[in-house]
Short mmCIF file of N, CA and C and ligand atoms in Angstrom, two decimals:
data_model
loop_
_atom_site.label_atom_id
_atom_site.label_comp_id
_atom_site.label_asym_id
_atom_site.label_seq_id
_atom_site.Cartn_x
_atom_site.Cartn_y
_atom_site.Cartn_z
N MET G 20 11.29 -109.33 -13.60
CA MET G 20 11.97 -108.14 -14.11
C MET G 20 11.31 -106.89 -13.53
N ASP G 21 11.98 -106.41 -12.52
CA ASP G 21 11.42 -105.32 -11.75
C ASP G 21 12.16 -104.04 -12.08
N ARG G 22 11.59 -103.25 -12.98
CA ARG G 22 12.37 -102.04 -13.27
C ARG G 22 11.88 -100.91 -12.38
N ASN G 23 12.72 -99.92 -12.24
CA ASN G 23 12.36 -98.81 -11.38
C ASN G 23 11.40 -97.86 -12.08
N TYR G 24 10.16 -97.85 -11.63
CA TYR G 24 9.20 -96.98 -12.26
C TYR G 24 9.35 -95.57 -11.71
N SER G 25 9.38 -94.61 -12.60
CA SER G 25 9.44 -93.22 -12.15
C SER G 25 8.03 -92.83 -11.71
N LYS G 26 7.94 -91.68 -11.05
CA LYS G 26 6.63 -91.19 -10.63
C LYS G 26 5.73 -91.00 -11.84
N LEU G 27 6.33 -90.52 -12.94
CA LEU G 27 5.53 -90.27 -14.14
C LEU G 27 5.00 -91.60 -14.70
N ASP G 28 5.88 -92.64 -14.72
CA ASP G 28 5.44 -93.96 -15.17
C ASP G 28 4.24 -94.42 -14.37
N ARG G 29 4.37 -94.30 -13.05
CA ARG G 29 3.30 -94.78 -12.17
C ARG G 29 2.02 -94.00 -12.39
N PHE G 30 2.20 -92.69 -12.59
CA PHE G 30 1.04 -91.82 -12.81
C PHE G 30 0.31 -92.25 -14.09
N ILE G 31 1.10 -92.45 -15.16
CA ILE G 31 0.50 -92.84 -16.45
C ILE G 31 -0.16 -94.22 -16.33
N THR G 32 0.52 -95.15 -15.63
CA THR G 32 -0.07 -96.48 -15.43
C THR G 32 -1.39 -96.38 -14.69
N SER G 33 -1.44 -95.53 -13.66
CA SER G 33 -2.68 -95.47 -12.89
C SER G 33 -3.79 -94.80 -13.69
N ILE G 34 -3.44 -93.83 -14.55
CA ILE G 34 -4.47 -93.23 -15.42
C ILE G 34 -5.00 -94.30 -16.38
N ASP G 35 -4.07 -95.09 -16.90
CA ASP G 35 -4.43 -96.15 -17.83
C ASP G 35 -5.38 -97.14 -17.14
N ASP G 36 -5.00 -97.56 -15.92
CA ASP G 36 -5.87 -98.47 -15.14
C ASP G 36 -7.23 -97.83 -14.93
N ALA G 37 -7.22 -96.56 -14.55
CA ALA G 37 -8.47 -95.86 -14.25
C ALA G 37 -9.39 -95.88 -15.46
N LEU G 38 -8.84 -95.61 -16.64
CA LEU G 38 -9.65 -95.58 -17.84
C LEU G 38 -10.23 -96.96 -18.16
N ARG G 39 -9.38 -97.97 -18.05
CA ARG G 39 -9.85 -99.32 -18.36
C ARG G 39 -10.91 -99.76 -17.38
N ILE G 40 -10.62 -99.56 -16.08
CA ILE G 40 -11.54 -100.05 -15.06
C ILE G 40 -12.86 -99.30 -15.08
N SER G 41 -12.80 -97.99 -15.35
CA SER G 41 -14.03 -97.20 -15.24
C SER G 41 -14.90 -97.30 -16.48
N THR G 42 -14.33 -97.70 -17.61
CA THR G 42 -15.13 -97.68 -18.82
C THR G 42 -15.41 -99.07 -19.40
N GLY G 43 -14.65 -100.10 -18.96
CA GLY G 43 -14.84 -101.42 -19.55
C GLY G 43 -15.35 -102.42 -18.54
N ASP G 44 -15.21 -103.69 -18.89
CA ASP G 44 -15.55 -104.77 -17.97
C ASP G 44 -14.54 -104.77 -16.84
N ALA G 45 -14.97 -105.21 -15.65
CA ALA G 45 -14.06 -105.29 -14.52
C ALA G 45 -12.96 -106.30 -14.84
N PRO G 46 -11.73 -106.05 -14.34
CA PRO G 46 -10.64 -107.00 -14.58
C PRO G 46 -10.91 -108.32 -13.87
N MET G 47 -10.09 -109.34 -14.18
CA MET G 47 -10.22 -110.64 -13.53
C MET G 47 -9.99 -110.50 -12.03
N PRO G 48 -10.83 -111.14 -11.21
CA PRO G 48 -10.64 -111.05 -9.77
C PRO G 48 -9.45 -111.90 -9.33
N PHE G 49 -8.89 -111.58 -8.16
CA PHE G 49 -7.81 -112.37 -7.60
C PHE G 49 -8.37 -113.54 -6.78
N ARG G 50 -9.51 -113.31 -6.18
CA ARG G 50 -10.14 -114.35 -5.36
C ARG G 50 -11.48 -114.74 -5.98
N GLU G 51 -11.92 -115.95 -5.66
CA GLU G 51 -13.20 -116.43 -6.18
C GLU G 51 -14.33 -115.57 -5.66
N ASN G 52 -15.35 -115.44 -6.46
CA ASN G 52 -16.54 -114.72 -6.05
C ASN G 52 -17.17 -115.44 -4.87
N PRO G 53 -17.30 -114.75 -3.70
CA PRO G 53 -17.84 -115.43 -2.51
C PRO G 53 -19.29 -115.86 -2.66
N ALA G 54 -19.98 -115.34 -3.67
CA ALA G 54 -21.37 -115.76 -3.86
C ALA G 54 -21.43 -117.22 -4.31
N GLY G 55 -20.29 -117.71 -4.89
CA GLY G 55 -20.19 -119.13 -5.25
C GLY G 55 -21.43 -119.69 -5.89
N ASP G 56 -21.94 -120.79 -5.32
CA ASP G 56 -23.13 -121.45 -5.87
C ASP G 56 -24.40 -121.05 -5.13
N LEU G 57 -24.30 -120.01 -4.31
CA LEU G 57 -25.48 -119.63 -3.54
C LEU G 57 -26.65 -119.30 -4.46
N VAL G 58 -27.83 -119.62 -3.99
CA VAL G 58 -29.00 -119.43 -4.85
C VAL G 58 -29.36 -117.96 -5.02
N ALA G 59 -29.92 -117.65 -6.16
CA ALA G 59 -30.29 -116.28 -6.47
C ALA G 59 -31.71 -115.97 -6.02
N ALA G 60 -31.93 -114.71 -5.57
CA ALA G 60 -33.28 -114.24 -5.30
C ALA G 60 -33.54 -113.09 -6.28
N ASP G 61 -34.79 -112.66 -6.45
CA ASP G 61 -35.03 -111.55 -7.39
C ASP G 61 -35.22 -110.23 -6.65
N LEU G 62 -34.58 -109.16 -7.12
CA LEU G 62 -34.51 -107.88 -6.40
C LEU G 62 -33.86 -106.71 -7.13
N ASP G 63 -33.43 -105.67 -6.38
CA ASP G 63 -32.73 -104.50 -6.93
C ASP G 63 -31.36 -104.28 -6.25
N GLU G 64 -30.63 -103.23 -6.63
CA GLU G 64 -29.22 -103.07 -6.13
C GLU G 64 -28.70 -101.62 -6.03
N ASP G 65 -27.43 -101.42 -5.86
CA ASP G 65 -26.69 -100.13 -5.98
C ASP G 65 -25.16 -100.35 -5.84
N ASP G 66 -24.33 -99.38 -5.96
CA ASP G 66 -22.85 -99.63 -5.96
C ASP G 66 -21.97 -98.47 -5.47
N ARG G 67 -20.65 -98.65 -5.48
CA ARG G 67 -19.69 -97.61 -5.11
C ARG G 67 -18.23 -97.85 -5.56
N ARG G 68 -17.39 -96.96 -5.19
CA ARG G 68 -16.04 -96.86 -5.80
C ARG G 68 -14.88 -96.55 -4.87
N HIS G 69 -13.75 -96.35 -5.44
CA HIS G 69 -12.55 -96.19 -4.59
C HIS G 69 -11.35 -95.36 -4.97
N VAL G 70 -10.33 -95.55 -4.16
CA VAL G 70 -9.19 -94.65 -4.15
C VAL G 70 -7.88 -95.26 -4.68
N ALA G 71 -7.06 -94.42 -5.22
CA ALA G 71 -5.68 -94.82 -5.49
C ALA G 71 -4.80 -93.76 -4.82
N ALA G 72 -3.94 -94.17 -3.96
CA ALA G 72 -3.13 -93.19 -3.22
C ALA G 72 -1.73 -93.08 -3.80
N THR G 73 -1.19 -91.90 -3.79
CA THR G 73 0.17 -91.70 -4.30
C THR G 73 1.14 -91.71 -3.12
N ALA G 74 1.27 -92.88 -2.50
CA ALA G 74 2.07 -93.01 -1.29
C ALA G 74 3.56 -93.08 -1.59
N HIS G 75 4.36 -92.62 -0.65
CA HIS G 75 5.80 -92.55 -0.88
C HIS G 75 6.57 -93.73 -0.32
N HIS G 76 6.11 -94.34 0.74
CA HIS G 76 6.90 -95.40 1.35
C HIS G 76 6.51 -96.77 0.83
N ASP G 77 7.50 -97.65 0.69
CA ASP G 77 7.26 -98.96 0.12
C ASP G 77 6.22 -99.78 0.89
N ALA G 78 6.37 -99.80 2.22
CA ALA G 78 5.45 -100.60 3.03
C ALA G 78 4.03 -100.10 2.82
N THR G 79 3.89 -98.78 2.84
CA THR G 79 2.58 -98.19 2.64
C THR G 79 2.07 -98.54 1.25
N ARG G 80 2.96 -98.43 0.28
CA ARG G 80 2.54 -98.72 -1.08
C ARG G 80 2.09 -100.18 -1.21
N GLU G 81 2.84 -101.08 -0.56
CA GLU G 81 2.46 -102.49 -0.62
C GLU G 81 1.10 -102.74 0.01
N ALA G 82 0.89 -102.14 1.18
CA ALA G 82 -0.41 -102.31 1.86
C ALA G 82 -1.52 -101.74 0.98
N MET G 83 -1.26 -100.58 0.38
CA MET G 83 -2.27 -99.95 -0.46
C MET G 83 -2.49 -100.76 -1.74
N GLN G 84 -1.41 -101.41 -2.22
CA GLN G 84 -1.56 -102.24 -3.42
C GLN G 84 -2.45 -103.44 -3.13
N LEU G 85 -2.25 -104.04 -1.94
CA LEU G 85 -3.10 -105.16 -1.55
C LEU G 85 -4.56 -104.72 -1.49
N ALA G 86 -4.77 -103.55 -0.85
CA ALA G 86 -6.13 -103.03 -0.76
C ALA G 86 -6.69 -102.76 -2.16
N ALA G 87 -5.85 -102.21 -3.04
CA ALA G 87 -6.30 -101.90 -4.40
C ALA G 87 -6.68 -103.19 -5.15
N ASP G 88 -5.86 -104.26 -4.95
CA ASP G 88 -6.19 -105.54 -5.58
C ASP G 88 -7.54 -106.04 -5.09
N GLU G 89 -7.76 -105.87 -3.79
CA GLU G 89 -9.04 -106.33 -3.24
C GLU G 89 -10.20 -105.48 -3.75
N GLU G 90 -9.92 -104.21 -4.03
CA GLU G 90 -10.98 -103.38 -4.60
C GLU G 90 -11.33 -103.85 -6.02
N ILE G 91 -10.33 -104.38 -6.73
CA ILE G 91 -10.60 -104.95 -8.06
C ILE G 91 -11.56 -106.12 -7.90
N ASP G 92 -11.31 -106.94 -6.86
CA ASP G 92 -12.23 -108.05 -6.58
C ASP G 92 -13.64 -107.51 -6.36
N HIS G 93 -13.73 -106.44 -5.56
CA HIS G 93 -15.06 -105.88 -5.25
C HIS G 93 -15.76 -105.44 -6.54
N LEU G 94 -15.01 -104.75 -7.39
CA LEU G 94 -15.60 -104.30 -8.66
C LEU G 94 -16.10 -105.48 -9.47
N SER G 95 -15.25 -106.52 -9.54
CA SER G 95 -15.59 -107.68 -10.35
C SER G 95 -16.81 -108.41 -9.78
N TRP G 96 -16.81 -108.62 -8.47
CA TRP G 96 -17.94 -109.34 -7.84
C TRP G 96 -19.24 -108.55 -8.01
N CYS G 97 -19.15 -107.23 -7.81
CA CYS G 97 -20.37 -106.42 -7.95
C CYS G 97 -20.86 -106.44 -9.38
N GLU G 98 -19.91 -106.40 -10.31
CA GLU G 98 -20.32 -106.44 -11.71
C GLU G 98 -20.99 -107.78 -12.04
N ASP G 99 -20.42 -108.88 -11.52
CA ASP G 99 -21.05 -110.21 -11.70
C ASP G 99 -22.49 -110.16 -11.21
N ARG G 100 -22.63 -109.63 -9.99
CA ARG G 100 -23.95 -109.64 -9.35
C ARG G 100 -24.94 -108.76 -10.13
N LEU G 101 -24.46 -107.60 -10.59
CA LEU G 101 -25.33 -106.71 -11.36
C LEU G 101 -25.79 -107.39 -12.64
N LYS G 102 -24.88 -108.13 -13.27
CA LYS G 102 -25.26 -108.85 -14.49
C LYS G 102 -26.32 -109.89 -14.18
N GLU G 103 -26.11 -110.60 -13.06
CA GLU G 103 -27.10 -111.62 -12.67
C GLU G 103 -28.47 -110.98 -12.46
N LEU G 104 -28.45 -109.70 -12.06
CA LEU G 104 -29.71 -109.01 -11.77
C LEU G 104 -30.22 -108.24 -12.99
N ASP G 105 -29.61 -108.54 -14.16
CA ASP G 105 -29.95 -107.83 -15.40
C ASP G 105 -29.82 -106.33 -15.23
N SER G 106 -28.82 -105.92 -14.45
CA SER G 106 -28.59 -104.50 -14.26
C SER G 106 -27.19 -104.16 -14.73
N ARG G 107 -26.70 -103.00 -14.34
CA ARG G 107 -25.38 -102.54 -14.79
C ARG G 107 -24.87 -101.54 -13.77
N PRO G 108 -23.54 -101.26 -13.82
CA PRO G 108 -23.03 -100.22 -12.92
C PRO G 108 -23.63 -98.88 -13.29
N SER G 109 -23.58 -97.92 -12.38
CA SER G 109 -24.07 -96.57 -12.65
C SER G 109 -23.35 -96.00 -13.88
N VAL G 110 -24.11 -95.25 -14.71
CA VAL G 110 -23.47 -94.61 -15.87
C VAL G 110 -22.48 -93.55 -15.41
N LEU G 111 -22.59 -93.16 -14.15
CA LEU G 111 -21.69 -92.13 -13.61
C LEU G 111 -20.36 -92.71 -13.13
N ASN G 112 -20.21 -94.02 -13.30
CA ASN G 112 -18.99 -94.70 -12.84
C ASN G 112 -17.69 -93.98 -13.23
N PRO G 113 -17.51 -93.64 -14.52
CA PRO G 113 -16.26 -92.96 -14.89
C PRO G 113 -16.07 -91.65 -14.13
N LEU G 114 -17.20 -90.97 -13.84
CA LEU G 114 -17.13 -89.71 -13.10
C LEU G 114 -16.66 -89.98 -11.66
N TRP G 115 -17.23 -91.02 -11.01
CA TRP G 115 -16.80 -91.38 -9.65
C TRP G 115 -15.31 -91.67 -9.64
N TYR G 116 -14.92 -92.44 -10.67
CA TYR G 116 -13.53 -92.85 -10.70
C TYR G 116 -12.61 -91.65 -10.88
N ALA G 117 -13.00 -90.74 -11.78
CA ALA G 117 -12.19 -89.54 -12.02
C ALA G 117 -12.11 -88.70 -10.74
N GLY G 118 -13.26 -88.57 -10.06
CA GLY G 118 -13.30 -87.79 -8.82
C GLY G 118 -12.41 -88.41 -7.75
N SER G 119 -12.52 -89.76 -7.59
CA SER G 119 -11.70 -90.45 -6.58
C SER G 119 -10.23 -90.27 -6.91
N PHE G 120 -9.94 -90.36 -8.20
CA PHE G 120 -8.55 -90.24 -8.64
C PHE G 120 -8.00 -88.86 -8.29
N ALA G 121 -8.79 -87.83 -8.58
CA ALA G 121 -8.36 -86.45 -8.31
C ALA G 121 -8.15 -86.24 -6.81
N ILE G 122 -9.10 -86.74 -6.01
CA ILE G 122 -8.99 -86.58 -4.56
C ILE G 122 -7.76 -87.32 -4.05
N GLY G 123 -7.55 -88.54 -4.59
CA GLY G 123 -6.39 -89.33 -4.19
C GLY G 123 -5.10 -88.61 -4.51
N ALA G 124 -5.06 -87.96 -5.68
CA ALA G 124 -3.85 -87.25 -6.09
C ALA G 124 -3.59 -86.07 -5.15
N VAL G 125 -4.66 -85.33 -4.82
CA VAL G 125 -4.51 -84.19 -3.92
C VAL G 125 -4.07 -84.67 -2.53
N ALA G 126 -4.71 -85.75 -2.06
CA ALA G 126 -4.35 -86.30 -0.74
C ALA G 126 -2.89 -86.78 -0.76
N GLY G 127 -2.46 -87.32 -1.90
CA GLY G 127 -1.08 -87.78 -2.03
C GLY G 127 -0.10 -86.63 -1.90
N ILE G 128 -0.48 -85.48 -2.48
CA ILE G 128 0.38 -84.30 -2.39
C ILE G 128 0.44 -83.81 -0.94
N ALA G 129 -0.69 -83.92 -0.23
CA ALA G 129 -0.73 -83.48 1.17
C ALA G 129 0.18 -84.34 2.04
N GLY G 130 0.58 -85.51 1.55
CA GLY G 130 1.49 -86.37 2.31
C GLY G 130 0.86 -87.69 2.69
N ASP G 131 1.70 -88.67 2.97
CA ASP G 131 1.23 -90.02 3.27
C ASP G 131 0.23 -90.08 4.41
N ASN G 132 0.53 -89.38 5.51
CA ASN G 132 -0.34 -89.53 6.67
C ASN G 132 -1.74 -88.99 6.43
N TRP G 133 -1.82 -87.90 5.67
CA TRP G 133 -3.14 -87.37 5.33
C TRP G 133 -3.82 -88.26 4.30
N SER G 134 -3.05 -88.75 3.33
CA SER G 134 -3.71 -89.57 2.32
C SER G 134 -4.19 -90.88 2.95
N LEU G 135 -3.41 -91.39 3.92
CA LEU G 135 -3.86 -92.59 4.65
C LEU G 135 -5.09 -92.27 5.50
N GLY G 136 -5.10 -91.07 6.05
CA GLY G 136 -6.27 -90.63 6.83
C GLY G 136 -7.51 -90.61 5.94
N PHE G 137 -7.31 -90.20 4.71
CA PHE G 137 -8.41 -90.17 3.75
C PHE G 137 -8.88 -91.59 3.43
N VAL G 138 -7.89 -92.50 3.26
CA VAL G 138 -8.23 -93.91 3.00
C VAL G 138 -9.03 -94.46 4.17
N LYS G 139 -8.53 -94.23 5.38
CA LYS G 139 -9.21 -94.77 6.57
C LYS G 139 -10.66 -94.26 6.64
N GLU G 140 -10.84 -92.97 6.45
CA GLU G 140 -12.19 -92.40 6.54
C GLU G 140 -13.09 -92.96 5.44
N THR G 141 -12.53 -93.09 4.24
CA THR G 141 -13.31 -93.65 3.13
C THR G 141 -13.74 -95.08 3.45
N GLU G 142 -12.77 -95.89 3.94
CA GLU G 142 -13.09 -97.29 4.26
C GLU G 142 -14.16 -97.36 5.34
N ASN G 143 -14.04 -96.49 6.36
CA ASN G 143 -15.05 -96.47 7.43
C ASN G 143 -16.43 -96.15 6.87
N GLN G 144 -16.46 -95.15 5.98
CA GLN G 144 -17.76 -94.76 5.43
C GLN G 144 -18.32 -95.84 4.50
N VAL G 145 -17.44 -96.48 3.74
CA VAL G 145 -17.91 -97.56 2.85
C VAL G 145 -18.44 -98.72 3.69
N GLU G 146 -17.71 -99.02 4.77
CA GLU G 146 -18.14 -100.11 5.65
C GLU G 146 -19.54 -99.83 6.21
N ALA G 147 -19.76 -98.60 6.63
CA ALA G 147 -21.08 -98.23 7.16
C ALA G 147 -22.14 -98.34 6.06
N HIS G 148 -21.76 -97.92 4.85
CA HIS G 148 -22.70 -97.99 3.73
C HIS G 148 -23.06 -99.45 3.43
N LEU G 149 -22.04 -100.32 3.46
CA LEU G 149 -22.29 -101.73 3.18
C LEU G 149 -23.20 -102.34 4.24
N GLN G 150 -22.97 -101.95 5.50
CA GLN G 150 -23.82 -102.44 6.59
C GLN G 150 -25.28 -102.03 6.34
N ASP G 151 -25.45 -100.77 5.97
CA ASP G 151 -26.78 -100.24 5.68
C ASP G 151 -27.41 -101.03 4.52
N HIS G 152 -26.60 -101.26 3.51
CA HIS G 152 -27.04 -101.98 2.32
C HIS G 152 -27.45 -103.41 2.70
N LEU G 153 -26.63 -104.06 3.55
CA LEU G 153 -26.92 -105.42 4.00
C LEU G 153 -28.28 -105.49 4.70
N GLU G 154 -28.54 -104.45 5.53
CA GLU G 154 -29.79 -104.45 6.28
C GLU G 154 -31.00 -104.27 5.37
N LYS G 155 -30.78 -103.68 4.19
CA LYS G 155 -31.90 -103.41 3.29
C LYS G 155 -32.07 -104.48 2.21
N LEU G 156 -31.19 -105.49 2.21
CA LEU G 156 -31.31 -106.54 1.19
C LEU G 156 -32.62 -107.30 1.36
N PRO G 157 -33.22 -107.68 0.25
CA PRO G 157 -34.43 -108.50 0.34
C PRO G 157 -34.07 -109.81 1.04
N GLU G 158 -35.01 -110.32 1.80
CA GLU G 158 -34.77 -111.55 2.55
C GLU G 158 -34.43 -112.69 1.60
N GLY G 159 -33.44 -113.48 1.96
CA GLY G 159 -33.09 -114.65 1.15
C GLY G 159 -32.10 -114.36 0.04
N ASP G 160 -31.67 -113.11 -0.12
CA ASP G 160 -30.71 -112.83 -1.18
C ASP G 160 -29.29 -113.15 -0.70
N ALA G 161 -29.05 -114.47 -0.59
CA ALA G 161 -27.77 -114.94 -0.04
C ALA G 161 -26.59 -114.55 -0.93
N ARG G 162 -26.81 -114.47 -2.22
CA ARG G 162 -25.70 -114.15 -3.13
C ARG G 162 -25.18 -112.74 -2.90
N SER G 163 -26.11 -111.78 -2.85
CA SER G 163 -25.68 -110.40 -2.59
C SER G 163 -25.06 -110.31 -1.20
N GLN G 164 -25.68 -110.99 -0.24
CA GLN G 164 -25.20 -110.91 1.14
C GLN G 164 -23.76 -111.42 1.27
N ALA G 165 -23.47 -112.54 0.60
CA ALA G 165 -22.12 -113.11 0.69
C ALA G 165 -21.08 -112.12 0.16
N ILE G 166 -21.42 -111.46 -0.95
CA ILE G 166 -20.48 -110.50 -1.55
C ILE G 166 -20.30 -109.29 -0.62
N LEU G 167 -21.42 -108.75 -0.16
CA LEU G 167 -21.34 -107.56 0.70
C LEU G 167 -20.63 -107.87 2.02
N ASP G 168 -20.86 -109.05 2.56
CA ASP G 168 -20.18 -109.45 3.81
C ASP G 168 -18.67 -109.45 3.62
N GLN G 169 -18.23 -110.09 2.52
CA GLN G 169 -16.78 -110.16 2.28
C GLN G 169 -16.20 -108.78 2.04
N MET G 170 -16.93 -107.94 1.30
CA MET G 170 -16.45 -106.58 1.04
C MET G 170 -16.32 -105.80 2.33
N LYS G 171 -17.33 -105.94 3.19
CA LYS G 171 -17.32 -105.20 4.45
C LYS G 171 -16.12 -105.62 5.30
N GLU G 172 -15.85 -106.92 5.32
CA GLU G 172 -14.69 -107.42 6.06
C GLU G 172 -13.39 -106.84 5.49
N ASP G 173 -13.31 -106.81 4.16
CA ASP G 173 -12.12 -106.26 3.50
C ASP G 173 -11.95 -104.77 3.84
N GLU G 174 -13.05 -104.00 3.79
CA GLU G 174 -12.94 -102.55 4.04
C GLU G 174 -12.45 -102.29 5.47
N ALA G 175 -12.92 -103.10 6.42
CA ALA G 175 -12.47 -102.94 7.81
C ALA G 175 -10.97 -103.18 7.89
N LYS G 176 -10.52 -104.19 7.14
CA LYS G 176 -9.08 -104.50 7.12
C LYS G 176 -8.30 -103.36 6.47
N HIS G 177 -8.84 -102.80 5.39
CA HIS G 177 -8.16 -101.68 4.73
C HIS G 177 -8.02 -100.49 5.68
N ALA G 178 -9.08 -100.24 6.44
CA ALA G 178 -9.04 -99.12 7.40
C ALA G 178 -7.95 -99.39 8.44
N ASP G 179 -7.89 -100.63 8.95
CA ASP G 179 -6.86 -101.00 9.94
C ASP G 179 -5.46 -100.83 9.36
N MET G 180 -5.29 -101.25 8.12
CA MET G 180 -3.97 -101.13 7.48
C MET G 180 -3.57 -99.67 7.36
N ALA G 181 -4.54 -98.82 7.03
CA ALA G 181 -4.24 -97.38 6.90
C ALA G 181 -3.82 -96.81 8.25
N VAL G 182 -4.51 -97.23 9.31
CA VAL G 182 -4.17 -96.74 10.65
C VAL G 182 -2.77 -97.21 11.02
N GLU G 183 -2.50 -98.48 10.75
CA GLU G 183 -1.19 -99.04 11.07
C GLU G 183 -0.07 -98.33 10.31
N ALA G 184 -0.38 -97.90 9.10
CA ALA G 184 0.64 -97.22 8.27
C ALA G 184 0.78 -95.75 8.64
N GLY G 185 -0.04 -95.28 9.60
CA GLY G 185 0.15 -93.91 10.08
C GLY G 185 -0.93 -92.91 9.68
N ALA G 186 -2.14 -93.40 9.42
CA ALA G 186 -3.23 -92.50 9.04
C ALA G 186 -3.49 -91.45 10.12
N ARG G 187 -3.70 -90.22 9.70
CA ARG G 187 -4.10 -89.18 10.65
C ARG G 187 -5.61 -89.03 10.61
N ASP G 188 -6.19 -88.61 11.74
CA ASP G 188 -7.63 -88.39 11.76
C ASP G 188 -7.93 -87.11 10.98
N LEU G 189 -8.83 -87.21 10.02
CA LEU G 189 -9.18 -86.03 9.23
C LEU G 189 -9.99 -85.06 10.08
N PRO G 190 -9.84 -83.76 9.83
CA PRO G 190 -10.65 -82.77 10.57
C PRO G 190 -12.14 -83.02 10.31
N PRO G 191 -12.99 -82.84 11.34
CA PRO G 191 -14.44 -83.10 11.19
C PRO G 191 -15.08 -82.42 9.99
N PRO G 192 -14.73 -81.17 9.63
CA PRO G 192 -15.40 -80.58 8.45
C PRO G 192 -15.11 -81.37 7.18
N ILE G 193 -13.90 -81.92 7.06
CA ILE G 193 -13.57 -82.72 5.87
C ILE G 193 -14.35 -84.02 5.89
N ARG G 194 -14.45 -84.63 7.10
CA ARG G 194 -15.23 -85.87 7.19
C ARG G 194 -16.68 -85.61 6.81
N ARG G 195 -17.21 -84.49 7.29
CA ARG G 195 -18.61 -84.17 6.96
C ARG G 195 -18.78 -83.93 5.46
N ALA G 196 -17.80 -83.25 4.87
CA ALA G 196 -17.87 -82.99 3.42
C ALA G 196 -17.84 -84.31 2.65
N MET G 197 -17.05 -85.27 3.15
CA MET G 197 -16.99 -86.58 2.48
C MET G 197 -18.33 -87.31 2.60
N THR G 198 -18.93 -87.27 3.78
CA THR G 198 -20.24 -87.91 3.97
C THR G 198 -21.28 -87.28 3.05
N PHE G 199 -21.24 -85.95 2.99
CA PHE G 199 -22.19 -85.21 2.16
C PHE G 199 -22.04 -85.62 0.68
N THR G 200 -20.79 -85.64 0.21
CA THR G 200 -20.52 -86.01 -1.18
C THR G 200 -20.95 -87.46 -1.44
N ALA G 201 -20.63 -88.34 -0.49
CA ALA G 201 -20.98 -89.76 -0.65
C ALA G 201 -22.50 -89.93 -0.72
N ASP G 202 -23.23 -89.16 0.08
CA ASP G 202 -24.69 -89.26 0.06
C ASP G 202 -25.24 -88.88 -1.32
N ILE G 203 -24.67 -87.83 -1.90
CA ILE G 203 -25.11 -87.42 -3.24
C ILE G 203 -24.78 -88.51 -4.25
N MET G 204 -23.55 -89.05 -4.15
CA MET G 204 -23.15 -90.11 -5.08
C MET G 204 -24.08 -91.31 -4.97
N LYS G 205 -24.40 -91.71 -3.72
CA LYS G 205 -25.26 -92.88 -3.52
C LYS G 205 -26.64 -92.64 -4.11
N ALA G 206 -27.18 -91.42 -3.86
CA ALA G 206 -28.52 -91.11 -4.36
C ALA G 206 -28.54 -91.14 -5.89
N LEU G 207 -27.49 -90.57 -6.50
CA LEU G 207 -27.43 -90.54 -7.97
C LEU G 207 -27.21 -91.94 -8.53
N ALA G 208 -26.27 -92.69 -7.94
CA ALA G 208 -25.93 -94.02 -8.46
C ALA G 208 -27.14 -94.95 -8.37
N TYR G 209 -27.99 -94.72 -7.36
CA TYR G 209 -29.18 -95.56 -7.19
C TYR G 209 -30.14 -95.38 -8.37
N ARG G 210 -30.15 -94.14 -8.91
CA ARG G 210 -31.10 -93.82 -9.99
C ARG G 210 -30.52 -94.00 -11.38
N ILE G 211 -29.29 -93.49 -11.57
CA ILE G 211 -28.71 -93.61 -12.92
C ILE G 211 -27.38 -94.35 -12.83
FE1 FE2 A 18 -14.26 -102.02 -1.69
FE1 FE2 A 19 -11.47 -100.78 0.69
#
């Protein structure tokens, strides 16, 4: 039963999702946790977040929906791993989510190609962050590595999908502003 959702319906649904995801337990994943039965090592961690785009075209929306579903997997897997490490997501999580949501809404107003450009740049930066994170993992932490590897692969795919759907290259000052903001978020999330 596929009813036609109005823009307002979709907006309210996404706010509802945002509140649930940012304040409660991560939803059920679509795919199995890639860490599977891999052995645990003892160590520390950190985390990050994502976008919801207000895209106009169906194909774009479908591609973005797939990416969004995979981001749910990422949230769930990271939350599993944090629990295994007797840790928790950053207390600033709801703030990250609200910020991402606001940026996504503004990018959506700017139009599909710009919002896709924003997705592509975000995915590229997250991929680089995951690579950096992978290099800093304690030796033998196969569980974290398996999760980060799969996430990195997914982010590369999300960036490709955004390009295929017509992402525009963001102006360098905006890219720099995003890197700057992400660096602050990473530094804060690492501590609180
Ligand atoms: Fe992700
Ligand atoms: Fe992604």
